[in-house]
């Protein structure tokens, strides 16, 4: 499975961005698709995840109510709509996929990773 993330950029606090992650290859093997982020000097952290089949969604407390994860019906693209952005949301955002059996919030349980896209929120 190959993942290609896009949509990052520079935005003012309170603004919005929409990230996209296109999946190709053996996408039928995906169980969860997730978004993670990594700020300078910090560990990569869970942001949101979606069950590839069924569409159940999960969020980190820090983004709940502000971010929305979704996927297209063809299950080839996952999105992260980010509203009410804060400077502390600044990070490189990565999309990832797992084959199931792991924890949707745990970085090490994901099998496929995209290249990351930078999100910078200015105050």
XYZ file of C-alpha atoms in Angstrom:
123
model
C 0.000 0.000 0.000
C 1.270 3.472 -0.894
C 0.001 6.599 0.836
C 0.390 10.146 -0.450
C -0.525 13.002 1.882
C -1.228 16.556 0.748
C -2.977 19.761 1.790
C -0.702 21.202 4.433
C 0.223 24.859 4.570
C 0.385 28.041 6.607
C -2.787 29.325 8.229
C -3.648 31.837 10.927
C -5.028 30.732 14.261
C -8.749 30.097 13.983
C -8.469 29.122 10.349
C -9.074 25.829 8.583
C -7.182 23.345 6.444
C -8.143 20.082 4.806
C -5.589 17.321 4.486
C -5.953 14.486 2.008
C -4.271 11.103 1.825
C -4.563 9.037 -1.347
C -4.139 5.296 -0.946
C -3.099 2.951 -3.748
C -2.083 -0.668 -4.063
C -3.593 -3.377 -1.866
C -6.025 -1.039 -0.146
C -8.371 -3.929 0.627
C -5.869 -4.941 3.323
C -6.396 -1.729 5.275
C -8.364 -1.917 8.530
C -7.841 1.574 9.993
C -6.593 4.734 8.387
C -5.162 7.249 10.799
C -3.637 10.683 11.032
C -0.692 11.330 13.307
C 1.405 14.431 13.857
C 4.872 15.247 15.049
C 5.956 18.636 16.307
C 9.662 19.573 16.553
C 11.291 17.867 19.524
C 8.212 15.802 20.312
C 7.126 12.248 19.679
C 4.671 11.388 16.962
C 1.142 11.435 18.379
C -2.260 10.136 17.395
C -4.742 12.629 15.957
C -7.644 10.688 14.440
C -8.523 7.345 12.873
C -11.316 5.792 10.841
C -12.354 2.196 10.272
C -11.829 1.676 6.556
C -14.914 -0.534 6.361
C -17.808 0.790 8.407
C -16.466 4.268 8.998
C -16.253 4.432 12.792
C -14.138 7.386 13.845
C -11.822 8.073 16.774
C -10.147 11.285 17.927
C -7.516 12.496 20.319
C -9.000 14.664 23.057
C -6.909 17.614 21.881
C -8.687 17.760 18.512
C -12.154 16.465 19.353
C -14.809 18.877 18.142
C -12.376 20.715 15.861
C -11.102 18.021 13.473
C -13.113 15.593 11.375
C -11.753 12.482 9.683
C -13.616 11.016 6.729
C -13.091 8.843 3.691
C -14.551 8.668 0.209
C -16.983 5.910 -0.731
C -14.454 4.251 -2.998
C -12.123 3.961 0.020
C -9.172 5.412 -1.826
C -8.791 8.704 0.023
C -8.963 9.757 3.664
C -9.428 13.366 4.695
C -8.750 15.402 7.805
C -10.792 18.585 8.035
C -9.151 20.837 10.594
C -11.103 23.806 11.922
C -10.412 26.341 14.660
C -6.712 25.692 14.306
C -4.388 26.663 17.128
C -0.632 27.339 17.118
C -0.159 24.113 19.087
C -1.536 22.196 16.081
C 1.649 23.084 14.199
C 3.366 19.846 13.180
C 4.121 17.509 10.322
C 0.996 15.454 9.734
C 1.268 11.847 8.581
C -1.384 9.508 7.287
C -1.053 5.823 8.058
C -2.827 2.520 7.541
C -2.906 -0.708 9.503
C -3.904 -4.250 8.625
C -5.985 -4.728 11.750
C -5.446 -6.404 15.074
C -3.681 -3.431 16.605
C -4.569 -0.285 18.465
C -5.821 2.531 16.257
C -4.055 5.149 18.435
C -0.665 3.390 18.570
C 2.009 4.462 16.099
C 3.847 1.131 16.172
C 0.723 -0.801 15.179
C 0.490 0.922 11.796
C 1.980 -0.806 8.771
C 1.879 1.833 6.039
C 2.947 5.488 6.239
C 2.714 8.484 3.974
C 5.480 11.041 3.623
C 4.019 13.774 5.854
C 2.726 17.254 5.153
C 3.623 20.386 7.121
C 0.904 22.344 8.910
C 1.901 25.663 10.428
C -0.550 27.741 12.448
C 0.507 31.303 13.201
C -0.756 33.238 16.207
